[in-house]
Structures are given as structure tokens and as C-alpha cells.
Amino acid sequence: MKTINKLKVVSAAMAIGFIVATTQAQQVISWNFDGYGDISGPSQQAGAVLAPYWNSTYLIDGNSGVPENNLLDNTGTPTTLGASFVSNSQYGYAIQFSTPAQDSDGSYNKYLLNGYLNNGNGGNVTISLSSIPYSAYNLIVYLSSDTAGRTGTVNVGSTTYDFSTMGPAEISGVNASLIQTSDMSGANPSADYAIFSGLSGSSQVITTSIPSYGGIAGFQIVAAPEPGTMALAALGGLGLALFRRRH
């Protein structure tokens, strides 16, 4: 094969891998509790996976259990996803009862973490997800409380992580503090989000238990690449490696 043809093959593989990876990265659906923190706009990005078009919902007393349907993805397109919310106290709370300043890095993570669906003094917060439009995905759950050091758990399916709330430290810096828990030992590390990876199925239930006030600030469903897509992305990476090796 001539050198020019080899370069064409390598360039095509690199382009395919890049396009596929970029497309897959855009498949995100995000929801947050709007307690002095509406991040629903196209230019407002937040989350461990930065995304715009959050579905910001303010759940008033008595609205517990009422579903939100056809949640938008981060292109602003309605999806089939539905979510219903149940909390012990049936109301929300906030770290501060005013809208925080925007993060200095340009994100709106302070908005995301400020308000939360509150479990009250005991009980659980439950979010039931239905008609999830992705065949494989990761689920990120954001946790919040107005006071630090409150221990709790967050559960999806057969996986339960433990944590301690961070309180005002979540939003007091120039940027919000996003710290993940992956602990299952009961050590209760300070954290404000958990990632449940490798999920499938059209429905999931998120349950958070914090015995003394706190709850769920938001969630993100992030589509995982299909096996064929991953192979194409790998082909792009291989093409790049071959190109570098020859040069």
C-alpha cells in the first residue's frame, strides 16, 4: 500500500473515532432540585459530567410523588425519561436561601448542590426513574445538606454507598467541592456524589437515607458507548498510534 493511502486510512480511522466519541459524550440527562439554583439554560453547565439543559424542578409541599415526564437531554431534546419523587417530609431545603455566585471555573455546580429534596428528620428520599432511553448507562446521584457530618447512605439496585454530608463547604469556595464516595464499609467519608456504573434496564430507583436532614440535590444519567461504538473509537486510537509511530 502506498504511503499516501496508508495516511488516508489512518486519518479516516482517527476521524471516525473522534466523531463517535464526541457523539457519545453528548448523551446525558440531568435533573436538579431548584432550591435557589435554576440551571435549566443552554449555556449553564454543571455536574461531574458537565452538561447544559438541566431539568430544574422546585417540588413544593404536597407535590411528592408527582412525576416529571419527558425530561430533556443536554441538547434540549425531550426524551422518554420520567421521574417521580417521594420524600419523608415532602419538601425541599437549601444550604443558603439565596442563589449562590457562579463558580469561578464557569460551571454552575454551586447551583446544583445548594438545594435538595429533603428527607426531614428521618426517613428516605426516593426518586423512581422510568422509560430510561439508554440501553447501558451510568447514574450519578448528588447529595446535599445544610450541615456537615450527617451520615447516610445512597442506594441504586444492589449497590449502596455510605457518606457524610459536607454542608456549606460544598459551595463556600470559589468553585463547588465535588467529592465522590465509593465506600461500602461504613466509614462514611465526606462526599456529595456517588456513581453507579454499568447499569441497564428501563427503570431504576434511587434511595437516600440521612437520619437527620439532608437529601438528593440532583442526578445525571450518562449513556455508555455501545460495544460497536467502542470498537470504532479504539480504531481511531489505533490509527493515531500508528501515525505517531511512523513519524
Coordinates of C-alpha atoms in Angstrom, one line a residue:
M1 CA 0.0 0.0 0.0
K2 CA 1.4 3.4 -0.9
T3 CA 2.2 5.8 1.9
I4 CA -0.5 8.3 0.8
N5 CA -3.1 5.5 1.0
K6 CA -1.9 4.5 4.4
L7 CA -2.2 8.0 5.7
K8 CA -5.8 8.2 4.3
V9 CA -6.7 5.0 6.2
V10 CA -5.2 6.3 9.4
S11 CA -6.8 9.7 9.0
A12 CA -10.2 8.1 8.4
A13 CA -9.9 5.9 11.4
M14 CA -8.9 8.8 13.6
A15 CA -11.8 10.9 12.3
I16 CA -14.3 8.1 12.9
G17 CA -13.1 7.5 16.4
F18 CA -13.2 11.2 17.2
I19 CA -16.7 11.7 15.8
V20 CA -18.1 8.6 17.6
A21 CA -16.5 9.6 20.9
T22 CA -17.9 13.2 20.6
T23 CA -21.4 12.0 19.8
Q24 CA -21.5 9.5 22.7
A25 CA -20.3 12.1 25.2
Q26 CA -23.4 14.2 24.4
Q27 CA -25.9 11.7 25.7
V28 CA -26.7 13.0 29.2
I29 CA -30.0 13.7 31.0
S30 CA -29.6 15.8 34.1
W31 CA -32.1 16.8 36.9
N32 CA -31.6 19.1 39.9
F33 CA -33.8 20.3 42.8
D34 CA -34.2 24.0 42.1
G35 CA -33.7 25.4 45.6
Y36 CA -32.2 28.8 44.7
G37 CA -30.3 27.3 41.8
D38 CA -32.1 27.0 38.4
I39 CA -29.6 25.6 35.9
S40 CA -32.0 24.8 33.0
G41 CA -30.4 27.1 30.4
P42 CA -28.4 26.0 27.4
S43 CA -25.4 28.0 28.5
Q44 CA -25.4 26.8 32.1
Q45 CA -23.3 23.7 32.6
A46 CA -23.0 21.7 35.8
G47 CA -22.2 18.2 37.1
A48 CA -19.3 15.7 37.3
V49 CA -20.1 15.3 33.6
L50 CA -20.5 18.9 32.6
A51 CA -23.8 19.3 30.7
P52 CA -26.3 22.0 29.9
Y53 CA -30.2 21.8 29.8
W54 CA -30.7 20.6 33.4
N55 CA -34.3 19.8 34.3
S56 CA -34.6 22.1 37.3
T57 CA -37.7 21.3 39.4
Y58 CA -39.0 23.0 42.5
L59 CA -41.1 20.5 44.4
I60 CA -43.5 22.3 46.7
D61 CA -45.3 20.7 49.7
G62 CA -47.8 18.1 48.6
N63 CA -46.0 17.6 45.2
S64 CA -44.3 14.5 46.4
G65 CA -44.8 11.6 44.1
V66 CA -46.0 13.7 41.1
P67 CA -43.9 12.6 38.1
E68 CA -41.9 14.8 35.8
N69 CA -42.1 13.3 32.3
N70 CA -40.1 13.7 29.0
L71 CA -37.1 15.1 30.7
L72 CA -34.7 17.0 28.3
D73 CA -31.3 15.7 27.4
N74 CA -28.3 18.0 27.1
T75 CA -29.2 19.0 23.6
G76 CA -32.5 20.3 24.8
T77 CA -34.4 17.5 23.2
P78 CA -37.3 15.8 25.1
T79 CA -36.7 12.1 26.0
T80 CA -38.9 9.3 27.3
L81 CA -37.4 9.6 30.8
G82 CA -39.9 10.1 33.6
A83 CA -39.0 10.7 37.3
S84 CA -41.3 10.7 40.4
F85 CA -40.2 12.0 43.8
V86 CA -41.1 10.9 47.3
S87 CA -39.6 12.3 50.5
N88 CA -40.4 11.7 54.1
S89 CA -41.0 15.4 54.7
Q90 CA -42.3 16.3 51.2
Y91 CA -40.4 19.5 50.9
G92 CA -37.1 20.9 49.9
Y93 CA -34.4 22.8 51.7
A94 CA -31.2 24.7 50.8
I95 CA -27.7 25.3 52.2
Q96 CA -28.4 29.0 51.7
F97 CA -31.7 30.7 50.9
S98 CA -30.3 32.9 48.1
T99 CA -28.8 32.0 44.8
P100 CA -25.1 31.3 45.1
A101 CA -22.5 33.0 43.0
Q102 CA -21.5 31.2 39.8
D103 CA -18.4 29.0 40.1
S104 CA -15.2 30.8 39.0
D105 CA -14.5 28.0 36.6
G106 CA -17.6 28.9 34.6
S107 CA -19.8 26.0 35.8
Y108 CA -22.9 26.1 37.9
N109 CA -22.1 23.4 40.4
K110 CA -22.9 25.7 43.3
Y111 CA -26.4 26.0 42.0
L112 CA -26.6 22.2 41.6
L113 CA -25.6 21.5 45.2
N114 CA -27.4 24.4 47.0
G115 CA -30.9 23.0 47.0
Y116 CA -32.1 19.4 47.8
L117 CA -35.1 17.3 48.2
N118 CA -35.1 16.8 51.9
N119 CA -35.9 13.6 53.8
G120 CA -36.7 15.5 57.0
N121 CA -35.8 14.2 60.5
G122 CA -35.5 10.5 59.4
G123 CA -36.9 8.5 56.6
N124 CA -35.8 8.3 53.0
V125 CA -35.8 10.3 49.8
T126 CA -36.8 8.1 46.8
I127 CA -36.6 9.0 43.1
S128 CA -38.1 6.5 40.7
L129 CA -36.9 6.6 37.1
S130 CA -38.9 5.1 34.3
S131 CA -38.5 4.7 30.5
I132 CA -34.8 5.4 30.6
P133 CA -33.9 5.8 26.9
Y134 CA -30.4 4.2 27.0
S135 CA -29.6 0.5 26.9
A136 CA -26.4 1.0 29.0
Y137 CA -25.6 3.9 31.3
N138 CA -24.0 5.3 34.4
L139 CA -26.1 7.0 37.1
I140 CA -24.7 9.9 39.1
V141 CA -26.5 11.0 42.3
Y142 CA -25.7 14.3 44.0
L143 CA -26.2 14.6 47.8
S144 CA -26.6 17.7 49.9
S145 CA -27.3 19.1 53.4
D146 CA -27.1 22.4 55.1
T147 CA -25.0 20.8 57.9
A148 CA -21.7 18.9 57.7
G149 CA -21.1 15.5 59.3
R150 CA -24.6 13.9 58.9
T151 CA -24.0 10.2 57.9
G152 CA -26.2 8.5 55.3
T153 CA -26.4 6.0 52.5
V154 CA -27.4 6.2 48.9
N155 CA -28.7 3.1 47.0
V156 CA -29.4 2.0 43.5
G157 CA -30.3 -1.6 42.8
S158 CA -27.9 -3.9 44.7
T159 CA -25.3 -1.2 45.4
T160 CA -25.2 1.0 48.5
Y161 CA -22.6 3.7 49.2
D162 CA -22.1 5.5 52.5
F163 CA -21.1 9.1 53.1
S164 CA -21.1 12.0 55.4
T165 CA -22.6 15.3 54.3
M166 CA -20.3 18.2 53.6
G167 CA -22.7 21.1 54.5
P168 CA -21.8 24.7 53.5
A169 CA -18.3 23.6 52.4
E170 CA -19.9 22.3 49.2
I171 CA -20.5 25.8 47.9
S172 CA -18.3 28.1 50.1
G173 CA -15.2 28.1 47.9
V174 CA -14.7 29.9 44.6
N175 CA -15.8 26.6 43.0
A176 CA -18.1 24.0 44.4
S177 CA -16.5 20.9 46.0
L178 CA -17.5 17.8 44.1
I179 CA -16.2 14.8 46.0
Q180 CA -17.2 11.2 45.2
T181 CA -17.9 8.4 47.6
S182 CA -17.3 4.8 46.6
D183 CA -17.2 3.5 50.2
M184 CA -19.3 0.5 51.2
S185 CA -17.6 -0.2 54.6
G186 CA -19.5 2.2 56.8
A187 CA -16.6 4.6 57.0
N188 CA -18.9 7.4 55.9
P189 CA -16.3 9.7 54.1
S190 CA -17.2 13.3 53.4
A191 CA -18.7 13.3 49.9
D192 CA -21.5 14.8 47.9
Y193 CA -22.0 12.4 44.9
A194 CA -21.9 8.8 44.0
I195 CA -21.6 7.0 40.7
F196 CA -23.5 3.8 39.9
S197 CA -21.7 2.3 36.8
G198 CA -22.6 -0.3 34.2
L199 CA -26.4 -0.1 34.6
S200 CA -29.0 -1.3 32.2
G201 CA -32.8 -1.6 32.2
S202 CA -35.6 1.0 31.6
S203 CA -36.2 1.8 35.3
Q204 CA -34.2 2.4 38.4
V205 CA -34.9 3.6 42.0
I206 CA -32.6 6.0 43.9
T207 CA -33.0 5.8 47.6
T208 CA -31.1 8.1 50.1
S209 CA -31.3 7.8 53.8
I210 CA -29.9 10.5 56.1
P211 CA -31.4 10.1 59.6
S212 CA -31.1 13.9 60.4
Y213 CA -31.9 16.1 57.5
G214 CA -30.4 16.1 54.0
G215 CA -31.3 14.6 50.7
I216 CA -30.8 14.5 46.9
A217 CA -29.7 17.6 45.0
G218 CA -29.8 16.0 41.6
F219 CA -28.9 13.1 39.3
Q220 CA -27.4 12.5 35.8
I221 CA -27.9 9.6 33.5
V222 CA -24.9 9.3 31.2
A223 CA -25.2 6.9 28.3
A224 CA -22.4 4.3 27.9
P225 CA -21.0 3.7 24.4
E226 CA -22.3 0.6 22.6
P227 CA -19.7 -2.2 22.1
G228 CA -19.6 -1.4 18.4
T229 CA -19.1 2.3 19.1
M230 CA -16.2 1.5 21.5
A231 CA -14.6 -0.6 18.7
L232 CA -14.8 2.3 16.3
A233 CA -13.3 4.6 18.9
A234 CA -10.5 2.1 19.5
L235 CA -9.9 2.0 15.8
G236 CA -9.4 5.8 15.8
G237 CA -6.9 5.5 18.7
L238 CA -5.0 2.7 16.8
G239 CA -4.8 4.9 13.8
L240 CA -3.4 7.7 15.9
A241 CA -0.8 5.4 17.5
L242 CA 0.3 4.1 14.1
F243 CA 0.6 7.6 12.7
R244 CA 2.8 8.7 15.6
R245 CA 4.9 5.6 15.4
R246 CA 5.7 6.2 11.7
H247 CA 6.5 9.8 12.4

